[in-house]
Amino acid sequence: MNIFYNQTGVGDVLMIQLTTNRPAEVETEKVNDVALIKDAETKEVVALNVFNASEFLKVEVDGQVELTEEVVKQVQDALDKNGVSLELEVDLSPKFVIGYVEQKEKHPNADKLSICTVDVGSEKLQIVCGAPNVDAGQKVVVAKVGAVMPSGMIIKDAELRGVPSSGMICSAKELNLPNAPEEKGILVLPADSETGNAFTF
């Protein structure tokens, strides 16, 4: 789940994305101050807009709202108050984590891509990476599926040249870190960085 609020640009509306999937067609159902955006085919609710948001919860940022238990509770309360029978299921685990590249293989269909097996503590991910400096044995920053990059891009499960990829190994520039180098390449962390820990920036 990702939550955005931009009072300056959009008004007093909380925009909530429940899934990274983008349906071909959507339909909207309005229940009091809540708009339910559904996949037209499956009827699954993929997003919500909460109008007059400041009446239901306190938001102090313009942009992405940090997901906390308190924020999720306030959003759930807003849905309940508006008569929306939807139970939010939210993964509050960190989306930017320290990963360990266990294995790197050449992509069979692309010269500049590598297939990496990355241990992120709770699981092992297969990530297709195009950085020239990625290698086995490195500690790296992984943006997991559902992460929102500083650019606003949402990380999704993807398939790159026929190979599934779950997540992204990040460069300093993609993470919008100060003094990030201009040349292409992932950010390699110190070897004593703890695999699975949240990466904060």
mmCIF file with all atom_site columns, C-alpha atoms in Angstrom:
data_model
loop_
_atom_site.group_PDB
_atom_site.id
_atom_site.type_symbol
_atom_site.label_atom_id
_atom_site.label_alt_id
_atom_site.label_comp_id
_atom_site.label_asym_id
_atom_site.label_entity_id
_atom_site.label_seq_id
_atom_site.pdbx_PDB_ins_code
_atom_site.Cartn_x
_atom_site.Cartn_y
_atom_site.Cartn_z
_atom_site.occupancy
_atom_site.B_iso_or_equiv
_atom_site.pdbx_formal_charge
_atom_site.auth_seq_id
_atom_site.auth_comp_id
_atom_site.auth_asym_id
_atom_site.auth_atom_id
_atom_site.pdbx_PDB_model_num
ATOM 1   C CA . MET A 1 1   ? 0.000   0.000   0.000   1.00 0.00 ? 1   MET A CA 1
ATOM 2   C CA . ASN A 1 2   ? 1.260   3.477   -0.908  1.00 0.00 ? 2   ASN A CA 1
ATOM 3   C CA . ILE A 1 3   ? -0.338  6.726   0.237   1.00 0.00 ? 3   ILE A CA 1
ATOM 4   C CA . PHE A 1 4   ? 0.079   10.139  -1.392  1.00 0.00 ? 4   PHE A CA 1
ATOM 5   C CA . TYR A 1 5   ? -1.186  13.562  -0.364  1.00 0.00 ? 5   TYR A CA 1
ATOM 6   C CA . ASN A 1 6   ? -0.647  16.806  -2.265  1.00 0.00 ? 6   ASN A CA 1
ATOM 7   C CA . GLN A 1 7   ? -2.855  19.553  -0.919  1.00 0.00 ? 7   GLN A CA 1
ATOM 8   C CA . THR A 1 8   ? -1.181  22.193  -3.064  1.00 0.00 ? 8   THR A CA 1
ATOM 9   C CA . GLY A 1 9   ? -1.598  20.358  -6.357  1.00 0.00 ? 9   GLY A CA 1
ATOM 10  C CA . VAL A 1 10  ? -4.656  18.158  -5.839  1.00 0.00 ? 10  VAL A CA 1
ATOM 11  C CA . GLY A 1 11  ? -6.507  19.431  -2.777  1.00 0.00 ? 11  GLY A CA 1
ATOM 12  C CA . ASP A 1 12  ? -7.551  17.748  0.458   1.00 0.00 ? 12  ASP A CA 1
ATOM 13  C CA . VAL A 1 13  ? -7.517  14.232  -1.025  1.00 0.00 ? 13  VAL A CA 1
ATOM 14  C CA . LEU A 1 14  ? -5.664  11.180  0.229   1.00 0.00 ? 14  LEU A CA 1
ATOM 15  C CA . MET A 1 15  ? -4.696  8.938   -2.703  1.00 0.00 ? 15  MET A CA 1
ATOM 16  C CA . ILE A 1 16  ? -4.136  5.320   -1.680  1.00 0.00 ? 16  ILE A CA 1
ATOM 17  C CA . GLN A 1 17  ? -2.677  2.699   -3.983  1.00 0.00 ? 17  GLN A CA 1
ATOM 18  C CA . LEU A 1 18  ? -3.438  -0.827  -2.753  1.00 0.00 ? 18  LEU A CA 1
ATOM 19  C CA . THR A 1 19  ? -1.624  -2.789  -5.436  1.00 0.00 ? 19  THR A CA 1
ATOM 20  C CA . THR A 1 20  ? 1.214   -2.247  -7.906  1.00 0.00 ? 20  THR A CA 1
ATOM 21  C CA . ASN A 1 21  ? -0.873  -3.911  -10.657 1.00 0.00 ? 21  ASN A CA 1
ATOM 22  C CA . ARG A 1 22  ? -2.361  -1.557  -13.206 1.00 0.00 ? 22  ARG A CA 1
ATOM 23  C CA . PRO A 1 23  ? -5.622  -2.923  -14.634 1.00 0.00 ? 23  PRO A CA 1
ATOM 24  C CA . ALA A 1 24  ? -6.502  -2.392  -18.287 1.00 0.00 ? 24  ALA A CA 1
ATOM 25  C CA . GLU A 1 25  ? -9.822  -0.809  -17.282 1.00 0.00 ? 25  GLU A CA 1
ATOM 26  C CA . VAL A 1 26  ? -11.111 0.588   -14.002 1.00 0.00 ? 26  VAL A CA 1
ATOM 27  C CA . GLU A 1 27  ? -14.483 1.583   -12.628 1.00 0.00 ? 27  GLU A CA 1
ATOM 28  C CA . THR A 1 28  ? -15.208 3.923   -9.738  1.00 0.00 ? 28  THR A CA 1
ATOM 29  C CA . GLU A 1 29  ? -17.745 3.643   -6.936  1.00 0.00 ? 29  GLU A CA 1
ATOM 30  C CA . LYS A 1 30  ? -18.325 6.599   -4.597  1.00 0.00 ? 30  LYS A CA 1
ATOM 31  C CA . VAL A 1 31  ? -19.325 5.931   -0.984  1.00 0.00 ? 31  VAL A CA 1
ATOM 32  C CA . ASN A 1 32  ? -19.706 9.230   0.896   1.00 0.00 ? 32  ASN A CA 1
ATOM 33  C CA . ASP A 1 33  ? -16.188 10.755  1.019   1.00 0.00 ? 33  ASP A CA 1
ATOM 34  C CA . VAL A 1 34  ? -14.441 7.694   -0.419  1.00 0.00 ? 34  VAL A CA 1
ATOM 35  C CA . ALA A 1 35  ? -13.985 6.759   -4.063  1.00 0.00 ? 35  ALA A CA 1
ATOM 36  C CA . LEU A 1 36  ? -13.263 3.062   -4.647  1.00 0.00 ? 36  LEU A CA 1
ATOM 37  C CA . ILE A 1 37  ? -11.280 2.443   -7.815  1.00 0.00 ? 37  ILE A CA 1
ATOM 38  C CA . LYS A 1 38  ? -11.796 -1.140  -8.999  1.00 0.00 ? 38  LYS A CA 1
ATOM 39  C CA . ASP A 1 39  ? -10.425 -3.419  -11.667 1.00 0.00 ? 39  ASP A CA 1
ATOM 40  C CA . ALA A 1 40  ? -13.346 -3.479  -14.119 1.00 0.00 ? 40  ALA A CA 1
ATOM 41  C CA . GLU A 1 41  ? -12.816 -7.173  -14.835 1.00 0.00 ? 41  GLU A CA 1
ATOM 42  C CA . THR A 1 42  ? -12.133 -8.678  -11.383 1.00 0.00 ? 42  THR A CA 1
ATOM 43  C CA . LYS A 1 43  ? -13.950 -6.012  -9.272  1.00 0.00 ? 43  LYS A CA 1
ATOM 44  C CA . GLU A 1 44  ? -10.899 -5.971  -6.954  1.00 0.00 ? 44  GLU A CA 1
ATOM 45  C CA . VAL A 1 45  ? -10.348 -2.583  -5.263  1.00 0.00 ? 45  VAL A CA 1
ATOM 46  C CA . VAL A 1 46  ? -6.948  -1.391  -6.523  1.00 0.00 ? 46  VAL A CA 1
ATOM 47  C CA . ALA A 1 47  ? -6.979  2.176   -5.176  1.00 0.00 ? 47  ALA A CA 1
ATOM 48  C CA . LEU A 1 48  ? -8.910  4.593   -2.982  1.00 0.00 ? 48  LEU A CA 1
ATOM 49  C CA . ASN A 1 49  ? -9.369  8.335   -2.837  1.00 0.00 ? 49  ASN A CA 1
ATOM 50  C CA . VAL A 1 50  ? -10.423 9.815   0.502   1.00 0.00 ? 50  VAL A CA 1
ATOM 51  C CA . PHE A 1 51  ? -11.882 13.294  0.016   1.00 0.00 ? 51  PHE A CA 1
ATOM 52  C CA . ASN A 1 52  ? -11.870 15.888  2.838   1.00 0.00 ? 52  ASN A CA 1
ATOM 53  C CA . ALA A 1 53  ? -8.961  13.839  4.174   1.00 0.00 ? 53  ALA A CA 1
ATOM 54  C CA . SER A 1 54  ? -8.029  16.328  6.911   1.00 0.00 ? 54  SER A CA 1
ATOM 55  C CA . GLU A 1 55  ? -11.359 15.580  8.617   1.00 0.00 ? 55  GLU A CA 1
ATOM 56  C CA . PHE A 1 56  ? -10.252 11.984  9.151   1.00 0.00 ? 56  PHE A CA 1
ATOM 57  C CA . LEU A 1 57  ? -6.504  12.103  9.685   1.00 0.00 ? 57  LEU A CA 1
ATOM 58  C CA . LYS A 1 58  ? -3.639  14.504  10.147  1.00 0.00 ? 58  LYS A CA 1
ATOM 59  C CA . VAL A 1 59  ? -1.246  14.677  7.205   1.00 0.00 ? 59  VAL A CA 1
ATOM 60  C CA . GLU A 1 60  ? 1.721   17.008  7.439   1.00 0.00 ? 60  GLU A CA 1
ATOM 61  C CA . VAL A 1 61  ? 3.529   16.284  4.172   1.00 0.00 ? 61  VAL A CA 1
ATOM 62  C CA . ASP A 1 62  ? 3.020   16.965  0.503   1.00 0.00 ? 62  ASP A CA 1
ATOM 63  C CA . GLY A 1 63  ? 4.030   13.805  -1.335  1.00 0.00 ? 63  GLY A CA 1
ATOM 64  C CA . GLN A 1 64  ? 4.330   10.235  -0.153  1.00 0.00 ? 64  GLN A CA 1
ATOM 65  C CA . VAL A 1 65  ? 2.957   9.612   3.348   1.00 0.00 ? 65  VAL A CA 1
ATOM 66  C CA . GLU A 1 66  ? 5.071   7.334   5.535   1.00 0.00 ? 66  GLU A CA 1
ATOM 67  C CA . LEU A 1 67  ? 3.232   4.115   6.286   1.00 0.00 ? 67  LEU A CA 1
ATOM 68  C CA . THR A 1 68  ? 2.948   3.550   10.024  1.00 0.00 ? 68  THR A CA 1
ATOM 69  C CA . GLU A 1 69  ? 0.529   1.545   12.147  1.00 0.00 ? 69  GLU A CA 1
ATOM 70  C CA . GLU A 1 70  ? -1.096  4.813   13.253  1.00 0.00 ? 70  GLU A CA 1
ATOM 71  C CA . VAL A 1 71  ? -1.605  6.060   9.669   1.00 0.00 ? 71  VAL A CA 1
ATOM 72  C CA . VAL A 1 72  ? -3.080  2.694   8.609   1.00 0.00 ? 72  VAL A CA 1
ATOM 73  C CA . LYS A 1 73  ? -5.416  2.772   11.630  1.00 0.00 ? 73  LYS A CA 1
ATOM 74  C CA . GLN A 1 74  ? -6.583  6.302   10.758  1.00 0.00 ? 74  GLN A CA 1
ATOM 75  C CA . VAL A 1 75  ? -7.243  5.313   7.138   1.00 0.00 ? 75  VAL A CA 1
ATOM 76  C CA . GLN A 1 76  ? -9.155  2.218   8.288   1.00 0.00 ? 76  GLN A CA 1
ATOM 77  C CA . ASP A 1 77  ? -11.201 4.434   10.655  1.00 0.00 ? 77  ASP A CA 1
ATOM 78  C CA . ALA A 1 78  ? -11.939 6.820   7.763   1.00 0.00 ? 78  ALA A CA 1
ATOM 79  C CA . LEU A 1 79  ? -13.218 3.913   5.656   1.00 0.00 ? 79  LEU A CA 1
ATOM 80  C CA . ASP A 1 80  ? -15.352 2.619   8.546   1.00 0.00 ? 80  ASP A CA 1
ATOM 81  C CA . LYS A 1 81  ? -16.847 6.070   9.200   1.00 0.00 ? 81  LYS A CA 1
ATOM 82  C CA . ASN A 1 82  ? -17.786 6.364   5.528   1.00 0.00 ? 82  ASN A CA 1
ATOM 83  C CA . GLY A 1 83  ? -19.490 2.957   5.483   1.00 0.00 ? 83  GLY A CA 1
ATOM 84  C CA . VAL A 1 84  ? -16.860 1.277   3.305   1.00 0.00 ? 84  VAL A CA 1
ATOM 85  C CA . SER A 1 85  ? -16.591 -2.412  4.186   1.00 0.00 ? 85  SER A CA 1
ATOM 86  C CA . LEU A 1 86  ? -12.960 -2.950  3.251   1.00 0.00 ? 86  LEU A CA 1
ATOM 87  C CA . GLU A 1 87  ? -10.341 -4.401  5.597   1.00 0.00 ? 87  GLU A CA 1
ATOM 88  C CA . LEU A 1 88  ? -6.879  -3.038  4.884   1.00 0.00 ? 88  LEU A CA 1
ATOM 89  C CA . GLU A 1 89  ? -4.070  -5.584  4.789   1.00 0.00 ? 89  GLU A CA 1
ATOM 90  C CA . VAL A 1 90  ? -0.786  -3.718  4.959   1.00 0.00 ? 90  VAL A CA 1
ATOM 91  C CA . ASP A 1 91  ? 2.816   -4.875  4.864   1.00 0.00 ? 91  ASP A CA 1
ATOM 92  C CA . LEU A 1 92  ? 4.714   -2.444  7.103   1.00 0.00 ? 92  LEU A CA 1
ATOM 93  C CA . SER A 1 93  ? 8.089   -4.098  6.589   1.00 0.00 ? 93  SER A CA 1
ATOM 94  C CA . PRO A 1 94  ? 10.794  -1.798  5.137   1.00 0.00 ? 94  PRO A CA 1
ATOM 95  C CA . LYS A 1 95  ? 10.852  -1.553  1.346   1.00 0.00 ? 95  LYS A CA 1
ATOM 96  C CA . PHE A 1 96  ? 14.480  -0.399  1.070   1.00 0.00 ? 96  PHE A CA 1
ATOM 97  C CA . VAL A 1 97  ? 16.756  -3.030  2.595   1.00 0.00 ? 97  VAL A CA 1
ATOM 98  C CA . ILE A 1 98  ? 20.379  -4.140  2.610   1.00 0.00 ? 98  ILE A CA 1
ATOM 99  C CA . GLY A 1 99  ? 20.871  -7.142  0.362   1.00 0.00 ? 99  GLY A CA 1
ATOM 100 C CA . TYR A 1 100 ? 23.735  -9.557  -0.234  1.00 0.00 ? 100 TYR A CA 1
ATOM 101 C CA . VAL A 1 101 ? 24.399  -10.605 -3.835  1.00 0.00 ? 101 VAL A CA 1
ATOM 102 C CA . GLU A 1 102 ? 24.891  -14.360 -3.549  1.00 0.00 ? 102 GLU A CA 1
ATOM 103 C CA . GLN A 1 103 ? 25.137  -15.131 -7.247  1.00 0.00 ? 103 GLN A CA 1
ATOM 104 C CA . LYS A 1 104 ? 25.466  -13.315 -10.558 1.00 0.00 ? 104 LYS A CA 1
ATOM 105 C CA . GLU A 1 105 ? 24.813  -14.918 -13.933 1.00 0.00 ? 105 GLU A CA 1
ATOM 106 C CA . LYS A 1 106 ? 24.847  -13.509 -17.450 1.00 0.00 ? 106 LYS A CA 1
ATOM 107 C CA . HIS A 1 107 ? 21.408  -12.836 -18.888 1.00 0.00 ? 107 HIS A CA 1
ATOM 108 C CA . PRO A 1 108 ? 20.789  -15.266 -21.784 1.00 0.00 ? 108 PRO A CA 1
ATOM 109 C CA . ASN A 1 109 ? 19.097  -12.643 -23.982 1.00 0.00 ? 109 ASN A CA 1
ATOM 110 C CA . ALA A 1 110 ? 20.914  -9.396  -23.164 1.00 0.00 ? 110 ALA A CA 1
ATOM 111 C CA . ASP A 1 111 ? 24.642  -8.630  -23.096 1.00 0.00 ? 111 ASP A CA 1
ATOM 112 C CA . LYS A 1 112 ? 24.420  -5.801  -20.557 1.00 0.00 ? 112 LYS A CA 1
ATOM 113 C CA . LEU A 1 113 ? 22.060  -7.468  -18.069 1.00 0.00 ? 113 LEU A CA 1
ATOM 114 C CA . SER A 1 114 ? 22.901  -9.803  -15.183 1.00 0.00 ? 114 SER A CA 1
ATOM 115 C CA . ILE A 1 115 ? 20.613  -12.132 -13.228 1.00 0.00 ? 115 ILE A CA 1
ATOM 116 C CA . CYS A 1 116 ? 21.367  -11.783 -9.515  1.00 0.00 ? 116 CYS A CA 1
ATOM 117 C CA . THR A 1 117 ? 20.244  -13.882 -6.557  1.00 0.00 ? 117 THR A CA 1
ATOM 118 C CA . VAL A 1 118 ? 20.016  -11.456 -3.637  1.00 0.00 ? 118 VAL A CA 1
ATOM 119 C CA . ASP A 1 119 ? 19.520  -12.391 0.020   1.00 0.00 ? 119 ASP A CA 1
ATOM 120 C CA . VAL A 1 120 ? 17.450  -9.665  1.749   1.00 0.00 ? 120 VAL A CA 1
ATOM 121 C CA . GLY A 1 121 ? 17.189  -11.424 5.105   1.00 0.00 ? 121 GLY A CA 1
ATOM 122 C CA . SER A 1 122 ? 13.597  -12.594 5.019   1.00 0.00 ? 122 SER A CA 1
ATOM 123 C CA . GLU A 1 123 ? 13.808  -14.075 1.504   1.00 0.00 ? 123 GLU A CA 1
ATOM 124 C CA . LYS A 1 124 ? 15.974  -14.476 -1.577  1.00 0.00 ? 124 LYS A CA 1
ATOM 125 C CA . LEU A 1 125 ? 15.049  -12.426 -4.632  1.00 0.00 ? 125 LEU A CA 1
ATOM 126 C CA . GLN A 1 126 ? 15.897  -12.838 -8.293  1.00 0.00 ? 126 GLN A CA 1
ATOM 127 C CA . ILE A 1 127 ? 16.735  -9.389  -9.637  1.00 0.00 ? 127 ILE A CA 1
ATOM 128 C CA . VAL A 1 128 ? 17.776  -8.544  -13.184 1.00 0.00 ? 128 VAL A CA 1
ATOM 129 C CA . CYS A 1 129 ? 20.357  -5.738  -13.008 1.00 0.00 ? 129 CYS A CA 1
ATOM 130 C CA . GLY A 1 130 ? 21.957  -3.655  -15.745 1.00 0.00 ? 130 GLY A CA 1
ATOM 131 C CA . ALA A 1 131 ? 24.722  -2.054  -13.666 1.00 0.00 ? 131 ALA A CA 1
ATOM 132 C CA . PRO A 1 132 ? 28.239  -2.768  -14.978 1.00 0.00 ? 132 PRO A CA 1
ATOM 133 C CA . ASN A 1 133 ? 29.717  -2.991  -11.458 1.00 0.00 ? 133 ASN A CA 1
ATOM 134 C CA . VAL A 1 134 ? 27.305  -5.480  -9.840  1.00 0.00 ? 134 VAL A CA 1
ATOM 135 C CA . ASP A 1 135 ? 29.011  -8.647  -8.604  1.00 0.00 ? 135 ASP A CA 1
ATOM 136 C CA . ALA A 1 136 ? 28.585  -11.615 -6.286  1.00 0.00 ? 136 ALA A CA 1
ATOM 137 C CA . GLY A 1 137 ? 29.731  -10.976 -2.721  1.00 0.00 ? 137 GLY A CA 1
ATOM 138 C CA . GLN A 1 138 ? 28.540  -7.357  -2.594  1.00 0.00 ? 138 GLN A CA 1
ATOM 139 C CA . LYS A 1 139 ? 26.283  -5.705  -0.031  1.00 0.00 ? 139 LYS A CA 1
ATOM 140 C CA . VAL A 1 140 ? 23.802  -3.510  -1.900  1.00 0.00 ? 140 VAL A CA 1
ATOM 141 C CA . VAL A 1 141 ? 20.612  -1.476  -1.466  1.00 0.00 ? 141 VAL A CA 1
ATOM 142 C CA . VAL A 1 142 ? 17.525  -3.315  -2.702  1.00 0.00 ? 142 VAL A CA 1
ATOM 143 C CA . ALA A 1 143 ? 14.225  -1.592  -3.426  1.00 0.00 ? 143 ALA A CA 1
ATOM 144 C CA . LYS A 1 144 ? 11.658  -4.339  -2.907  1.00 0.00 ? 144 LYS A CA 1
ATOM 145 C CA . VAL A 1 145 ? 8.370   -4.640  -4.818  1.00 0.00 ? 145 VAL A CA 1
ATOM 146 C CA . GLY A 1 146 ? 6.085   -1.867  -3.558  1.00 0.00 ? 146 GLY A CA 1
ATOM 147 C CA . ALA A 1 147 ? 8.915   0.582   -2.843  1.00 0.00 ? 147 ALA A CA 1
ATOM 148 C CA . VAL A 1 148 ? 8.451   4.126   -4.103  1.00 0.00 ? 148 VAL A CA 1
ATOM 149 C CA . MET A 1 149 ? 11.664  5.592   -5.514  1.00 0.00 ? 149 MET A CA 1
ATOM 150 C CA . PRO A 1 150 ? 12.500  9.275   -4.904  1.00 0.00 ? 150 PRO A CA 1
ATOM 151 C CA . SER A 1 151 ? 11.553  9.840   -8.570  1.00 0.00 ? 151 SER A CA 1
ATOM 152 C CA . GLY A 1 152 ? 8.015   8.598   -7.797  1.00 0.00 ? 152 GLY A CA 1
ATOM 153 C CA . MET A 1 153 ? 8.470   5.331   -9.704  1.00 0.00 ? 153 MET A CA 1
ATOM 154 C CA . ILE A 1 154 ? 6.892   2.333   -7.955  1.00 0.00 ? 154 ILE A CA 1
ATOM 155 C CA . ILE A 1 155 ? 8.882   -0.908  -8.020  1.00 0.00 ? 155 ILE A CA 1
ATOM 156 C CA . LYS A 1 156 ? 6.858   -3.800  -9.431  1.00 0.00 ? 156 LYS A CA 1
ATOM 157 C CA . ASP A 1 157 ? 7.409   -7.429  -10.317 1.00 0.00 ? 157 ASP A CA 1
ATOM 158 C CA . ALA A 1 158 ? 8.660   -7.340  -13.888 1.00 0.00 ? 158 ALA A CA 1
ATOM 159 C CA . GLU A 1 159 ? 10.052  -9.454  -16.680 1.00 0.00 ? 159 GLU A CA 1
ATOM 160 C CA . LEU A 1 160 ? 13.184  -8.190  -18.411 1.00 0.00 ? 160 LEU A CA 1
ATOM 161 C CA . ARG A 1 161 ? 13.963  -9.842  -21.740 1.00 0.00 ? 161 ARG A CA 1
ATOM 162 C CA . GLY A 1 162 ? 12.048  -12.953 -20.668 1.00 0.00 ? 162 GLY A CA 1
ATOM 163 C CA . VAL A 1 163 ? 13.515  -13.264 -17.155 1.00 0.00 ? 163 VAL A CA 1
ATOM 164 C CA . PRO A 1 164 ? 11.388  -12.479 -14.058 1.00 0.00 ? 164 PRO A CA 1
ATOM 165 C CA . SER A 1 165 ? 12.751  -9.791  -11.720 1.00 0.00 ? 165 SER A CA 1
ATOM 166 C CA . SER A 1 166 ? 11.463  -8.900  -8.240  1.00 0.00 ? 166 SER A CA 1
ATOM 167 C CA . GLY A 1 167 ? 12.909  -5.632  -7.020  1.00 0.00 ? 167 GLY A CA 1
ATOM 168 C CA . MET A 1 168 ? 15.786  -3.356  -7.992  1.00 0.00 ? 168 MET A CA 1
ATOM 169 C CA . ILE A 1 169 ? 19.414  -3.034  -6.937  1.00 0.00 ? 169 ILE A CA 1
ATOM 170 C CA . CYS A 1 170 ? 19.859  0.722   -6.550  1.00 0.00 ? 170 CYS A CA 1
ATOM 171 C CA . SER A 1 171 ? 22.477  3.289   -7.464  1.00 0.00 ? 171 SER A CA 1
ATOM 172 C CA . ALA A 1 172 ? 23.226  6.295   -5.273  1.00 0.00 ? 172 ALA A CA 1
ATOM 173 C CA . LYS A 1 173 ? 21.703  8.514   -7.965  1.00 0.00 ? 173 LYS A CA 1
ATOM 174 C CA . GLU A 1 174 ? 18.432  6.519   -8.039  1.00 0.00 ? 174 GLU A CA 1
ATOM 175 C CA . LEU A 1 175 ? 18.257  6.876   -4.243  1.00 0.00 ? 175 LEU A CA 1
ATOM 176 C CA . ASN A 1 176 ? 18.783  10.649  -4.642  1.00 0.00 ? 176 ASN A CA 1
ATOM 177 C CA . LEU A 1 177 ? 21.743  10.557  -2.240  1.00 0.00 ? 177 LEU A CA 1
ATOM 178 C CA . PRO A 1 178 ? 23.895  13.685  -1.962  1.00 0.00 ? 178 PRO A CA 1
ATOM 179 C CA . ASN A 1 179 ? 27.110  13.694  -4.051  1.00 0.00 ? 179 ASN A CA 1
ATOM 180 C CA . ALA A 1 180 ? 25.928  10.663  -6.045  1.00 0.00 ? 180 ALA A CA 1
ATOM 181 C CA . PRO A 1 181 ? 28.348  9.858   -8.892  1.00 0.00 ? 181 PRO A CA 1
ATOM 182 C CA . GLU A 1 182 ? 27.155  10.542  -12.435 1.00 0.00 ? 182 GLU A CA 1
ATOM 183 C CA . GLU A 1 183 ? 28.611  7.347   -13.949 1.00 0.00 ? 183 GLU A CA 1
ATOM 184 C CA . LYS A 1 184 ? 26.408  4.268   -14.078 1.00 0.00 ? 184 LYS A CA 1
ATOM 185 C CA . GLY A 1 185 ? 26.721  1.750   -11.302 1.00 0.00 ? 185 GLY A CA 1
ATOM 186 C CA . ILE A 1 186 ? 25.022  0.463   -8.189  1.00 0.00 ? 186 ILE A CA 1
ATOM 187 C CA . LEU A 1 187 ? 25.850  1.678   -4.686  1.00 0.00 ? 187 LEU A CA 1
ATOM 188 C CA . VAL A 1 188 ? 28.101  -0.899  -3.001  1.00 0.00 ? 188 VAL A CA 1
ATOM 189 C CA . LEU A 1 189 ? 27.819  -0.827  0.797   1.00 0.00 ? 189 LEU A CA 1
ATOM 190 C CA . PRO A 1 190 ? 30.523  -1.688  3.353   1.00 0.00 ? 190 PRO A CA 1
ATOM 191 C CA . ALA A 1 191 ? 31.009  -5.447  3.802   1.00 0.00 ? 191 ALA A CA 1
ATOM 192 C CA . ASP A 1 192 ? 29.921  -5.291  7.464   1.00 0.00 ? 192 ASP A CA 1
ATOM 193 C CA . SER A 1 193 ? 26.464  -3.903  6.561   1.00 0.00 ? 193 SER A CA 1
ATOM 194 C CA . GLU A 1 194 ? 23.766  -6.150  8.082   1.00 0.00 ? 194 GLU A CA 1
ATOM 195 C CA . THR A 1 195 ? 21.801  -8.110  5.452   1.00 0.00 ? 195 THR A CA 1
ATOM 196 C CA . GLY A 1 196 ? 18.042  -7.596  5.821   1.00 0.00 ? 196 GLY A CA 1
ATOM 197 C CA . ASN A 1 197 ? 18.268  -4.351  7.779   1.00 0.00 ? 197 ASN A CA 1
ATOM 198 C CA . ALA A 1 198 ? 16.313  -1.348  6.555   1.00 0.00 ? 198 ALA A CA 1
ATOM 199 C CA . PHE A 1 199 ? 18.322  1.146   4.491   1.00 0.00 ? 199 PHE A CA 1
ATOM 200 C CA . THR A 1 200 ? 17.586  4.677   5.617   1.00 0.00 ? 200 THR A CA 1
ATOM 201 C CA . PHE A 1 201 ? 18.351  7.737   3.509   1.00 0.00 ? 201 PHE A CA 1
#
